[in-house]
Amino acid sequence: TKAQLQYGKCLMELLKQPLCHPLSLAHQVITLWTASHKIMMDVDISKIKEFQMNMLSYFDTKHPEIIKEIQEQKVLSDELGEKIVKAAEEFKQKSR
């Protein structure tokens, strides 16, 4: 139950978007997919937005093919989901 509450707090922070500057479709997909696969569970809540923005920048620079695939296909296949998780875990390891 404690883990579930932590997960809920994490999701609440991730879903907050700045006014007049919403996340792109690709960034929303990446954020929700990584959150649902609990990639950010051990990130402190006070640093979750920073982690999210840095992770999305990482995707933009290191994995633009994932961004492009989401934008063009508009379908989240199992293969694409695996690529997102792998890239997010790669980012998490490098950011430690």
GROMACS .gro file of C-alpha atoms in nm:
model
   96
    1THR     CA    1   0.000   0.000   0.000
    2LYS     CA    2   0.289   0.236   0.072
    3ALA     CA    3   0.429   0.166  -0.274
    4GLN     CA    4   0.088   0.232  -0.428
    5LEU     CA    5   0.065   0.569  -0.255
    6GLN     CA    6   0.416   0.659  -0.373
    7TYR     CA    7   0.321   0.556  -0.728
    8GLY     CA    8   0.010   0.778  -0.709
    9LYS     CA    9   0.214   1.077  -0.590
   10CYS     CA   10   0.461   1.021  -0.872
   11LEU     CA   11   0.180   1.012  -1.130
   12MET     CA   12   0.023   1.330  -0.991
   13GLU     CA   13   0.352   1.517  -1.032
   14LEU     CA   14   0.414   1.380  -1.380
   15LEU     CA   15   0.071   1.478  -1.506
   16LYS     CA   16   0.114   1.843  -1.411
   17GLN     CA   17   0.193   2.048  -1.722
   18PRO     CA   18   0.295   2.411  -1.750
   19LEU     CA   19   0.025   2.652  -1.866
   20CYS     CA   20   0.045   2.743  -2.235
   21HIS     CA   21   0.320   2.484  -2.285
   22PRO     CA   22   0.172   2.133  -2.289
   23LEU     CA   23   0.389   1.832  -2.363
   24SER     CA   24   0.393   1.696  -2.716
   25LEU     CA   25   0.210   1.373  -2.791
   26ALA     CA   26   0.541   1.182  -2.800
   27HIS     CA   27   0.652   1.327  -2.466
   28GLN     CA   28   0.316   1.243  -2.307
   29VAL     CA   29   0.336   0.885  -2.435
   30ILE     CA   30   0.693   0.843  -2.308
   31THR     CA   31   0.604   0.994  -1.970
   32LEU     CA   32   0.297   0.777  -1.919
   33TRP     CA   33   0.464   0.460  -2.047
   34THR     CA   34   0.767   0.499  -1.822
   35ALA     CA   35   0.543   0.589  -1.527
   36SER     CA   36   0.320   0.286  -1.581
   37HIS     CA   37   0.631   0.067  -1.593
   38LYS     CA   38   0.746   0.224  -1.265
   39ILE     CA   39   1.078   0.350  -1.404
   40MET     CA   40   1.062   0.656  -1.175
   41MET     CA   41   0.939   0.491  -0.856
   42ASP     CA   42   1.265   0.548  -0.669
   43VAL     CA   43   1.303   0.913  -0.778
   44ASP     CA   44   1.228   1.160  -0.499
   45ILE     CA   45   0.893   1.334  -0.556
   46SER     CA   46   1.056   1.677  -0.526
   47LYS     CA   47   1.286   1.586  -0.818
   48ILE     CA   48   1.039   1.399  -1.037
   49LYS     CA   49   0.963   1.690  -1.276
   50GLU     CA   50   1.335   1.757  -1.322
   51PHE     CA   51   1.394   1.389  -1.389
   52GLN     CA   52   1.105   1.384  -1.637
   53MET     CA   53   1.228   1.689  -1.831
   54ASN     CA   54   1.586   1.560  -1.840
   55MET     CA   55   1.464   1.219  -1.955
   56LEU     CA   56   1.254   1.372  -2.233
   57SER     CA   57   1.554   1.580  -2.345
   58TYR     CA   58   1.756   1.258  -2.349
   59PHE     CA   59   1.496   1.098  -2.575
   60ASP     CA   60   1.503   1.405  -2.803
   61THR     CA   61   1.881   1.395  -2.843
   62LYS     CA   62   1.977   1.028  -2.808
   63HIS     CA   63   1.664   0.851  -2.935
   64PRO     CA   64   1.491   1.079  -3.188
   65GLU     CA   65   1.381   0.768  -3.379
   66ILE     CA   66   1.147   0.680  -3.090
   67ILE     CA   67   0.996   1.031  -3.095
   68LYS     CA   68   0.956   1.010  -3.473
   69GLU     CA   69   0.795   0.666  -3.457
   70ILE     CA   70   0.539   0.782  -3.201
   71GLN     CA   71   0.455   1.092  -3.404
   72GLU     CA   72   0.423   0.905  -3.733
   73GLN     CA   73   0.263   0.576  -3.625
   74LYS     CA   74   0.041   0.709  -3.345
   75VAL     CA   75   0.027   0.349  -3.223
   76LEU     CA   76   0.218   0.211  -2.927
   77SER     CA   77   0.327  -0.138  -3.027
   78ASP     CA   78   0.486  -0.381  -2.782
   79GLU     CA   79   0.817  -0.334  -2.964
   80LEU     CA   80   0.801   0.045  -2.931
   81GLY     CA   81   0.705   0.013  -2.565
   82GLU     CA   82   1.012  -0.203  -2.506
   83LYS     CA   83   1.232   0.057  -2.679
   84ILE     CA   84   1.091   0.330  -2.454
   85VAL     CA   85   1.154   0.129  -2.137
   86LYS     CA   86   1.506   0.037  -2.247
   87ALA     CA   87   1.595   0.398  -2.333
   88ALA     CA   88   1.443   0.526  -2.004
   89GLU     CA   89   1.641   0.272  -1.801
   90GLU     CA   90   1.953   0.370  -1.997
   91PHE     CA   91   1.890   0.735  -1.906
   92LYS     CA   92   1.828   0.646  -1.542
   93GLN     CA   93   2.158   0.460  -1.520
   94LYS     CA   94   2.349   0.751  -1.677
   95SER     CA   95   2.182   1.009  -1.454
   96ARG     CA   96   2.288   0.846  -1.129
   0.00000   0.00000   0.00000
